[in-house]
XYZ file of C-alpha atoms in Angstrom:
576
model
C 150.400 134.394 41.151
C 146.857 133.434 42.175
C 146.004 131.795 45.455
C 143.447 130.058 45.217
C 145.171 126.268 44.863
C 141.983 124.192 42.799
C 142.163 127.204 40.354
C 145.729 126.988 40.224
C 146.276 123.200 39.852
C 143.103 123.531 36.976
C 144.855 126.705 35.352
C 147.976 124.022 35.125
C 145.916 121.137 34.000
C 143.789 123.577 31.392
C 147.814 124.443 29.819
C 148.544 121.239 29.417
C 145.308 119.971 27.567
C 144.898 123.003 24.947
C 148.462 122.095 24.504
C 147.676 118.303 23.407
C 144.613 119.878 22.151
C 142.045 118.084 24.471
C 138.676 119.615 25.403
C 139.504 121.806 28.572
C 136.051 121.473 30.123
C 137.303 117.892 31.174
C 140.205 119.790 32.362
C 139.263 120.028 36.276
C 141.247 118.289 39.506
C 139.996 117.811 42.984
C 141.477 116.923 46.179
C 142.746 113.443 46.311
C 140.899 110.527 47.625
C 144.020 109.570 48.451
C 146.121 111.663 50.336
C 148.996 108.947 50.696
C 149.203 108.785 46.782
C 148.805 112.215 45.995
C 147.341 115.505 46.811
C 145.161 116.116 43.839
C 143.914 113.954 40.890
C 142.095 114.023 37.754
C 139.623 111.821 35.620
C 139.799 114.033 32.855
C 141.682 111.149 30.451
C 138.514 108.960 31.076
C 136.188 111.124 30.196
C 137.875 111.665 26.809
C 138.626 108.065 25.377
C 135.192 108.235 24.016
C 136.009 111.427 21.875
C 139.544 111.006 21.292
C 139.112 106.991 20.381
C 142.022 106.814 21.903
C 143.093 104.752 25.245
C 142.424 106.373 28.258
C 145.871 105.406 29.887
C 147.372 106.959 27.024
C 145.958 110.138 27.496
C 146.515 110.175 30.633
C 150.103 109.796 30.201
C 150.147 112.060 27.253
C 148.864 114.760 29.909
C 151.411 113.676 32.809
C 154.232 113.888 30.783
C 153.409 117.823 29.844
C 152.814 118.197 33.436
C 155.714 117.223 34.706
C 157.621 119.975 32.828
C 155.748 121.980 35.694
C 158.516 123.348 38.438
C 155.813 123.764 40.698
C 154.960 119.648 40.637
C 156.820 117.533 42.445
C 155.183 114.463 41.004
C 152.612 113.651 38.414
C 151.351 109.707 38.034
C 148.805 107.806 35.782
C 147.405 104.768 37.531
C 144.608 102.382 36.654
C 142.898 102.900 33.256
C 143.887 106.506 33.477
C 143.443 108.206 36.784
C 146.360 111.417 36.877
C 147.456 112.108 40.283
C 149.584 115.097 41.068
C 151.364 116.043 43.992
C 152.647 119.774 44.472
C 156.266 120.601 45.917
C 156.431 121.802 49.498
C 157.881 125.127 48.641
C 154.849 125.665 45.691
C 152.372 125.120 48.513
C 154.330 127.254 50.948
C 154.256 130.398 48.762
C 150.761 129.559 48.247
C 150.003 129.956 51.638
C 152.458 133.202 51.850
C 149.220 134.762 49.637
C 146.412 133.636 51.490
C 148.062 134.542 55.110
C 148.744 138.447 52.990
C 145.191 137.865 52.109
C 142.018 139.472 54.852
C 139.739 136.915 52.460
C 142.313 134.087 53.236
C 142.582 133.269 48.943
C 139.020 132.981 48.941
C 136.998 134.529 45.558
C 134.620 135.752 45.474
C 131.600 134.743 42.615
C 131.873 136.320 39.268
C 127.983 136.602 38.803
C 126.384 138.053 42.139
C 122.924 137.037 43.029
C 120.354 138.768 45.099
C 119.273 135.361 47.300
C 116.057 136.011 49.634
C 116.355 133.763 52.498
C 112.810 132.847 54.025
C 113.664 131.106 57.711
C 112.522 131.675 61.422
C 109.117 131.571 60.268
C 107.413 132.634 64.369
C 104.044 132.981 65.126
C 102.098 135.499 66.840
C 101.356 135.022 70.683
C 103.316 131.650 70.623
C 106.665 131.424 72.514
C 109.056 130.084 70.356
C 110.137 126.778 71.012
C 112.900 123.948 69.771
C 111.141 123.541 66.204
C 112.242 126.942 65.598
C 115.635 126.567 66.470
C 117.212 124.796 62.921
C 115.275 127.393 60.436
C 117.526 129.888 62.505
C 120.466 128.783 63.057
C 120.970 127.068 59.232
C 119.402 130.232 57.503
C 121.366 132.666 59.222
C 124.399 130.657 58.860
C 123.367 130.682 54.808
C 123.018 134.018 54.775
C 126.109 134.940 56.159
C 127.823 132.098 53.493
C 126.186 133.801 50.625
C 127.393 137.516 52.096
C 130.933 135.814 52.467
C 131.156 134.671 48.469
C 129.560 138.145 47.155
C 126.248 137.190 46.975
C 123.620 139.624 48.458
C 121.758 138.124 51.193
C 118.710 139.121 51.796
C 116.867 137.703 54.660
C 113.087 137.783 55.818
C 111.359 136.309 59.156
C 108.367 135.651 57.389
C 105.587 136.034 60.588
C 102.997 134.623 60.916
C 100.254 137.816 61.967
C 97.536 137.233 60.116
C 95.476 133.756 60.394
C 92.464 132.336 62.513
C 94.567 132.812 65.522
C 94.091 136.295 65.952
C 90.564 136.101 65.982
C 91.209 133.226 69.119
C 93.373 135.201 71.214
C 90.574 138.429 70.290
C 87.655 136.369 71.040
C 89.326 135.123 74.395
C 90.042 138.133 75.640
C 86.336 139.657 75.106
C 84.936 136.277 76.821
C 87.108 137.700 79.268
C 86.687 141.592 79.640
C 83.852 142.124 77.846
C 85.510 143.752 74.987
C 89.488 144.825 74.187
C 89.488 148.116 76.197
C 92.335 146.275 78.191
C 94.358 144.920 74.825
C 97.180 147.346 74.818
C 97.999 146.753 78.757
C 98.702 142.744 78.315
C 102.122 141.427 77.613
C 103.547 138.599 75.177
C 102.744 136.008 78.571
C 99.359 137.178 79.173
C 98.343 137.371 74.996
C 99.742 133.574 75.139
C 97.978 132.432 77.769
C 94.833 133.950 75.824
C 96.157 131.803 72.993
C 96.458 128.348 74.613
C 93.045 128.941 76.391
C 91.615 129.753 73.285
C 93.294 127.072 71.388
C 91.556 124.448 74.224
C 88.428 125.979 73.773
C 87.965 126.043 69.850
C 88.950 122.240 69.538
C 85.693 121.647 72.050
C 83.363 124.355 71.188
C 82.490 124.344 67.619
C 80.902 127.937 68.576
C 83.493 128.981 69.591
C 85.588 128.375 66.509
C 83.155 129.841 64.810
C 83.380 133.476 66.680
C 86.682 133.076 66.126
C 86.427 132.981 62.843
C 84.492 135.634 62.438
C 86.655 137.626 63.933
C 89.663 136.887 61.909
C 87.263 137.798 58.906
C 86.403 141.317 60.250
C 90.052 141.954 61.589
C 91.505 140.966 58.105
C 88.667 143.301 55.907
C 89.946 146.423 58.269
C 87.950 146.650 61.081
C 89.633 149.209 63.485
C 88.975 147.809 66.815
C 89.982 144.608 65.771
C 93.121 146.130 63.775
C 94.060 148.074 66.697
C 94.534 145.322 68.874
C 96.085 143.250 66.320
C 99.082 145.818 66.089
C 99.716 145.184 69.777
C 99.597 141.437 69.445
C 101.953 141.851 66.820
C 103.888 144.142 68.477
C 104.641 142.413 71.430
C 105.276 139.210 69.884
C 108.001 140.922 67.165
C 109.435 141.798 70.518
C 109.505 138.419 71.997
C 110.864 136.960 69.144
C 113.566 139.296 68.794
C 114.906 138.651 72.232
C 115.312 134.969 71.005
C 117.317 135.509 68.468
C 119.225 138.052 69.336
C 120.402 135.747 71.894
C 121.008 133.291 69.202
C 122.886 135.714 67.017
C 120.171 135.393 64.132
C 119.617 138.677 62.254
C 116.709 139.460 59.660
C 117.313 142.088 57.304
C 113.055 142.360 57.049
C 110.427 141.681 59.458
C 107.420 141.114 57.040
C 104.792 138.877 57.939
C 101.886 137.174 56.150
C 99.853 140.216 56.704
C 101.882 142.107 54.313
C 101.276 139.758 51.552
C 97.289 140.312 52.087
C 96.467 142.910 49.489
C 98.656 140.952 47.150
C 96.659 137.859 47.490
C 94.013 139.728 45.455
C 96.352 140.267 42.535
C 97.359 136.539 42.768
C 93.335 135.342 42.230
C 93.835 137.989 39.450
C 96.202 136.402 37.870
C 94.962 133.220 37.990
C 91.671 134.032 36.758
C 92.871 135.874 33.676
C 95.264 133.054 32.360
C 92.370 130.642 33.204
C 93.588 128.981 36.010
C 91.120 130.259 39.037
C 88.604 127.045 39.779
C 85.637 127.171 41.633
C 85.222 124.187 43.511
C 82.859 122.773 46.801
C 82.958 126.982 47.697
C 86.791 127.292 47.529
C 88.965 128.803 44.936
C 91.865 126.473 43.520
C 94.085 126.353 40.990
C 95.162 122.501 39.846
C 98.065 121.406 39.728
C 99.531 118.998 36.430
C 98.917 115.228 37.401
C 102.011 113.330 36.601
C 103.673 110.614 38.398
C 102.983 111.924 41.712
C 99.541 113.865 41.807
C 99.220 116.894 43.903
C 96.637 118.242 45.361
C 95.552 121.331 44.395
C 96.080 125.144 45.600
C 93.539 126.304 47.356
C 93.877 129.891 47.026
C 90.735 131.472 48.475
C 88.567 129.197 50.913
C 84.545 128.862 51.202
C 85.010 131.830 53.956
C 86.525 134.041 51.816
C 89.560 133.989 53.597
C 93.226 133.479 51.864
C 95.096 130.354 52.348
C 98.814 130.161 53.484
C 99.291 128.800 50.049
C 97.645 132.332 48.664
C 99.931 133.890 51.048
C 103.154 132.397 49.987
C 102.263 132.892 46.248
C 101.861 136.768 46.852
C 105.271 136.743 49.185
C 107.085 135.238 46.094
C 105.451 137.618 43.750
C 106.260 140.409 46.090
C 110.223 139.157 46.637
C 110.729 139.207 43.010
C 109.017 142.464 41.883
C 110.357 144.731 44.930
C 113.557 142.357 45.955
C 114.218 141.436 42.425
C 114.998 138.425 43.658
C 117.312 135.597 41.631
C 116.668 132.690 43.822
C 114.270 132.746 47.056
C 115.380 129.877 49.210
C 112.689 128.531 52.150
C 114.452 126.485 55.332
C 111.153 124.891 56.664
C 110.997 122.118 58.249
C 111.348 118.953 55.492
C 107.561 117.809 56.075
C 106.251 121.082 54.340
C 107.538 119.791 51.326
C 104.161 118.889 49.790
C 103.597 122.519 50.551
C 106.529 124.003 48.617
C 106.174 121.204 45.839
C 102.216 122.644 45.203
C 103.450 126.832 45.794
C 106.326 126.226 42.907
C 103.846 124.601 40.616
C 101.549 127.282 41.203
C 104.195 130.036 40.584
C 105.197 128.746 37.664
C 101.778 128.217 36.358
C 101.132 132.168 36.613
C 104.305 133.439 35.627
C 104.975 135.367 39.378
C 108.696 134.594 39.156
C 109.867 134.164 35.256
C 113.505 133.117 35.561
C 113.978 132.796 39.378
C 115.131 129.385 40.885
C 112.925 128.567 43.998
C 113.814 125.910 46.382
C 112.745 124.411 49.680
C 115.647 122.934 51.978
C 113.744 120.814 54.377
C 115.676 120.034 57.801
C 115.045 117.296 59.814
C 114.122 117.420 63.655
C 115.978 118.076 66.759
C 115.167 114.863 68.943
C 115.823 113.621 72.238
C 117.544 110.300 73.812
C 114.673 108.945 72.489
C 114.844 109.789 69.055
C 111.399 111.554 69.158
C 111.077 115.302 68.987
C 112.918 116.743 71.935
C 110.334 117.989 74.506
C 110.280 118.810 77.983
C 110.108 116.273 81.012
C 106.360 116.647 81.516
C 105.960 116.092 78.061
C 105.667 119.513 76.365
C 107.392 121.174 73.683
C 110.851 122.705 74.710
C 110.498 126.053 75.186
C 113.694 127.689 72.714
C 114.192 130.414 75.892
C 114.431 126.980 78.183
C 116.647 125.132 76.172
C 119.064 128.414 76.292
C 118.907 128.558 79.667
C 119.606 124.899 80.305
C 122.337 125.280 77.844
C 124.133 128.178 79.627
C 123.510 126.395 83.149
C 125.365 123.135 81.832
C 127.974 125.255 80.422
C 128.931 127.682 83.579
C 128.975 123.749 85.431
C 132.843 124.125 83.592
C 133.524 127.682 84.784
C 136.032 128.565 87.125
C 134.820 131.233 90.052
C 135.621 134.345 89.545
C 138.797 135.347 90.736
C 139.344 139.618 90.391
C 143.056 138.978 91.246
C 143.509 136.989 88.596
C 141.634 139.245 86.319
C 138.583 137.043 85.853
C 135.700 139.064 86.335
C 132.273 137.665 86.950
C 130.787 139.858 83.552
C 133.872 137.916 82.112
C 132.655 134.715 83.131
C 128.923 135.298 82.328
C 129.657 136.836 78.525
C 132.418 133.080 78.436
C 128.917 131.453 79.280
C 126.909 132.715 76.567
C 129.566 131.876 73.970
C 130.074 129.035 74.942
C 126.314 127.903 75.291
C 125.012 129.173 72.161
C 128.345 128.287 70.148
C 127.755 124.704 71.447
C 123.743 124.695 70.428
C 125.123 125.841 66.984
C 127.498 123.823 66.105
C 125.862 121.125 67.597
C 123.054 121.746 64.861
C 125.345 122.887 62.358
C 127.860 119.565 61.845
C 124.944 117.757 61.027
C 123.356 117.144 57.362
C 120.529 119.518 57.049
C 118.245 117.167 56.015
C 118.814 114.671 58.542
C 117.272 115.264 62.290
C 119.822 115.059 65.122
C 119.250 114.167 68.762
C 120.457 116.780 71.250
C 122.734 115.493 74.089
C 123.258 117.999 76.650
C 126.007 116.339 78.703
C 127.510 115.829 75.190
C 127.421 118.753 72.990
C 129.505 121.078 75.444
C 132.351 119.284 75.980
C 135.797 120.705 74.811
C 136.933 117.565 73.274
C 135.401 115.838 70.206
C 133.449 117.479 67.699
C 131.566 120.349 69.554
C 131.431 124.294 69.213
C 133.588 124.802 72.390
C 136.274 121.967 71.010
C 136.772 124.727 67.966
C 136.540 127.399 70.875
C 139.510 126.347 72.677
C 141.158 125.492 69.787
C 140.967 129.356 68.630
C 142.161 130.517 72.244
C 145.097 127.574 72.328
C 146.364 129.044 69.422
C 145.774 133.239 70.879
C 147.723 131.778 73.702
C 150.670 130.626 71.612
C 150.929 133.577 69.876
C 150.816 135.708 73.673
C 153.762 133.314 74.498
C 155.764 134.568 70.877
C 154.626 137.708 70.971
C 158.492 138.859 70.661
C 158.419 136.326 67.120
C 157.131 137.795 64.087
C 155.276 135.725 61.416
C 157.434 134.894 58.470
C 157.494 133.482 55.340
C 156.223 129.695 55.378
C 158.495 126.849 55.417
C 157.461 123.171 55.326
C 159.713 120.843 57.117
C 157.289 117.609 58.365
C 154.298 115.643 57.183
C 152.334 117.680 60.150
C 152.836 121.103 58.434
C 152.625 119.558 55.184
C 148.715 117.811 55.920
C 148.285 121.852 58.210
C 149.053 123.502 54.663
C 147.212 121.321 52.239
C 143.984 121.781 54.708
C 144.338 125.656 54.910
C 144.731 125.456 51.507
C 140.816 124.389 50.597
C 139.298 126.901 52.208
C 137.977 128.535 48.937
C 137.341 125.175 47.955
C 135.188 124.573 50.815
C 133.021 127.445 51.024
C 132.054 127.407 47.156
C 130.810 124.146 48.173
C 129.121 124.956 51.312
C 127.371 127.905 49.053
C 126.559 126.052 45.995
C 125.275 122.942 48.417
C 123.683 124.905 50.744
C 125.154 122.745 53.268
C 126.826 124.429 56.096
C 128.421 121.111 57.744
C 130.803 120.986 54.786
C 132.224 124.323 56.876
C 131.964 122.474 59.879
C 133.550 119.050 58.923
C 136.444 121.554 58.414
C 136.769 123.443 60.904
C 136.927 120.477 63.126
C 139.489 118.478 61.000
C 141.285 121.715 60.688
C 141.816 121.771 64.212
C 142.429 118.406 64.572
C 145.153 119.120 62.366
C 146.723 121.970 64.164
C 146.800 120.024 67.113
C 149.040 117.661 65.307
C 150.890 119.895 63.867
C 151.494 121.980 67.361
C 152.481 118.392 69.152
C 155.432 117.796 66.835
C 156.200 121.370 65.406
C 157.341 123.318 68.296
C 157.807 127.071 67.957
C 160.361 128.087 70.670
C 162.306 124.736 70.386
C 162.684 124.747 66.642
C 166.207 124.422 64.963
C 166.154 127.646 63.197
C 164.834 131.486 63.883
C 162.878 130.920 60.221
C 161.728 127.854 61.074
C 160.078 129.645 64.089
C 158.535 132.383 62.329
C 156.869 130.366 59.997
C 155.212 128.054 61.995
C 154.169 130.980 63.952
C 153.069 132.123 60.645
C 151.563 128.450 60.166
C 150.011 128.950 63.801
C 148.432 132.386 63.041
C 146.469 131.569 59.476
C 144.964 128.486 61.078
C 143.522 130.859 64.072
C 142.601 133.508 61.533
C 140.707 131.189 59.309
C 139.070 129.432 61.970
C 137.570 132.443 63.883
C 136.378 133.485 59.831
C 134.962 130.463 59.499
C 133.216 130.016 62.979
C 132.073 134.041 62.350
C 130.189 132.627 59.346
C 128.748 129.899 61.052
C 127.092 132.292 63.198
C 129.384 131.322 66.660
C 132.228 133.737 68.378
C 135.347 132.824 69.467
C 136.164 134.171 72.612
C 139.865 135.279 72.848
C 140.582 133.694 76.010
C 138.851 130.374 77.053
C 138.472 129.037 80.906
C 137.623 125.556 82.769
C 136.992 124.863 86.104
């Protein structure tokens, strides 16, 4: 018997239509709008009074009544002008769940058509400390690329750095105002190259000389000069490092650590290519390539400015040339911020104007901005951008606020308490980010987003650790076959049961807070369920064992789930 229950109940519905001899593609149920009615329902008869010139009602009951020859159905209804509902027998649904909890993928399939999927998100700079803006590219792409690894895709995921622009030949130019010349380069550190930076950033927005040597520089360092290229690797180097630190703390893993420098020599090939299918335009000193005016003009790509110098548009255009002819790439998917759209809109034009990516589906998925009380862009209290490293820290400090001391006769070490910490801080800034629509910005409440009740990452947490704790207290019980004897279990088992459901969705939308909403409902409903189902006080030894059982597949699929949102569950949870 499959396990997966939507493939089931569509398997059933598919039976009965080739058996009336109705198109099956209609043949498709989802979860009930309404659960009090039923626990699936299809449309399928409306769509087909058109073809069959027949009422849809009476399809609809032509359907029900072959469905309800079905063991496993406990009822099947038509209501309105032809809306099927079906509801499943508890012991159907309990066997169902028997597979998944046999199951280390829970029921869940995986795709029939793998895809390689490069995932462009972090997107740092050189010499700049990372700060809040950086923190939803991050945490969404690295919870997509652990959602694509999850249904069989093959992730592939790139930080995309940004190495290679006029601010280079700032932080270079600053430091020979400074020493003379870059004999000293090598000795400075990530805080000393971005104090260069900001210095150099003040004095190129007043000195138009300035900006000028700057930009020189960035034109010599870029055609190979050694002295400059030297101390570019080091600027690079130690800002790779920086960055690294960051996420690692937030759990956020690249498979490649290209930057825009990479795509350089590449650029070349992509004014090649232009040229030769007639699309290279020289215009006011620039190189461009127009884009098609339709409803909404565009502006056009400007691949090669009056300097000579590549554009970030250039750059991108060589990055998705280079993603699909060494990556082989079947869909490249950018999480930038949602007001680089324009940008996107004009690169995909472009790309499919020179044929870099025949066949490949590129898409931007913009995400709004994390804001404070105010609804503005969170900064800091003298008005500056949060630093990502500060907001970690504050995070972590409001969190250990709810930790006990430690205690060594109680076994509650202080490395104990400090790993708990760091859980539960970056779990919280997660999920905090992570239940919200991607596109929409979100405004980050500290006093809010670790609390252990309502929807927050510790909330899910303790939920995970309630449940370890029950199963300390049984550990004499063994897990047995499932047995549904209340509405609690009943709404417990119906939940569990869309998890393949779920993540397809979650994939196909590219929308981890699908994951999330359930997680949290799923919870919600084990605490329900746990209230009113008791293990040790239940009337038989079966009954027991299979809300152990019950007990067990919710933890299991919760720390899954939170493991592909990018947040651990600790096994053991403490409050002050």
């Amino acid at each position: 018997m499959s396990y997966v229950l939507d493939e089931i109940i569509n398997q059933k519905l598919k039976n009965a239509f080739q058996e009336l001899g109705l198109d099956v593609k209609y043949a498709a149920a989802k979860t009930s709008d309404r659960p009090d009615l039923s626990d699936f329902q299809c449309n399928g008869a409306l769509a087909l009074a058109k073809s069959e010139k027949k009422n849809p009602r009476e399809i609809g009951e032509n359907i029900a009544a072959r469905l309800r020859e079905d063991k496993d159905l406990a009822k099947v209804s038509v209501d309105g002008p032809g809306f099927l509902n079906i509801s499943l027998k508890d012991e159907f649904l309990a066997r169902v769940l028997d597979k998944m909890a046999a199951d280390e993928r829970f029921g869940c399939a995986k795709t029939e058509h793998p895809k390689t999927v490069v995932l462009d998100y972090g997107g740092p700079n050189v010499a700049k400390e990372m700060h809040v803006g950086h923190l939803r590219s991050g945490v969404i792409g690295e919870s997509m690329r652990r959602i694509e690894a999850f249904v069989g895709n093959k992730p592939i995921s790139d930080v995309h750095f940004g190495d290679w622009g006029t601010p280079i030949g700032m932080i270079l130019a600053e430091v020979i105002a400074a020493d003379g010349n870059l004999d000293k380069m090598e000795s400075y550190d990530i805080a000393e190259i971005t104090r260069f930076y900001k210095q150099a950033n003040t004095r190129c927005k007043e000195d138009p000389a300035a900006k000028e040597t700057a930009r020189v520089i960035t034109a010599k360092f870029q055609d190979g000069d050694p002295v400059y290229r030297k101390a570019w690797q080091h600027i690079r180097k130690v800002s790779v490092e920086a960055v690294k630190e960051n996420y690692r703390e937030l759990g956020v893993h690249f498979d490649l650590w290209l930057g825009e420098s990479d795509a350089h020599e590449t650029c070349f090939e992509i004014k090649r290519i232009a040229e030769e299918k007639g699309l290279l335009e020289y215009d006011d000193g620039a190189y461009i390539i127009r884009l098609d005016e339709g409803s909404k003009p565009k502006p056009p790509v400007i691949i090669e400015k009056s300097d000579g110098g590549f554009t970030y548009q250039a750059t991108d255009l060589a990055t998705i040339k280079m993603r699909v002819d060494d990556l082989h790439a079947d869909e490249i998917i950018y999480f930038v911020d949602k007001r680089q759209s324009l940008h996107f809109e004009q690169v995909f034009e472009a790309a499919e104007k020179l044929g870099i990516a025949p066949g490949v589906k590129l898409q931007h998925i913009g995400f709004g901005t994390v804001n404070g009380a105010d609804g503005k862009p969170f900064k800091t209290r003298d008005g500056g951008v949060m630093n990502l490293a500060d907001m970690i820290k504050m995070s972590k400090d409001k969190v250990a606020e709810s930790m006990p001391p430690a205690d060594e006769s109680k076994g509650i070490s202080q490395a104990y308490i400090d790993r708990l910490v760091e859980q539960v801080a970056v779990g919280a800034i997660k999920f905090q980010d992570l239940k919200n629509n991607i596109a929409s910005g979100y405004i980050f409440e500290l006093d809010d987003f670790a609390n252990f009740d309502g929807k927050t990452g510790p909330y899910i947490q303790y939920a995970v650790a309630r449940i370890n704790s029950i199963m300390r207290k049984n550990q004499n019980l063994t897990p047995g076959a499932i047995i549904i004897t209340n509405p609690e279990e009943r709404s417990l088992a119906l939940k569990l049961s869309q998890l393949n459901n779920v993540v397809f969705r979650a994939e196909s939308e590219r929308e981890p807070s699908i994951i999330s909403d359930y997680v949290y409902t799923l919870a919600q409903l084990f605490s329900s369920f746990y209230n009113t189902s008791p293990i040790m006080g239940a009337a038989t030894p079966e009954i027991a064992s299979s809300r152990l059982a019950l007990a067990k597949l919710t933890r299991d699929i919760l720390v899954k789930l939170l493991e592909v949102l990018g947040i651990e569950a600790p096994e053991v949870m403490l409050k002050a």
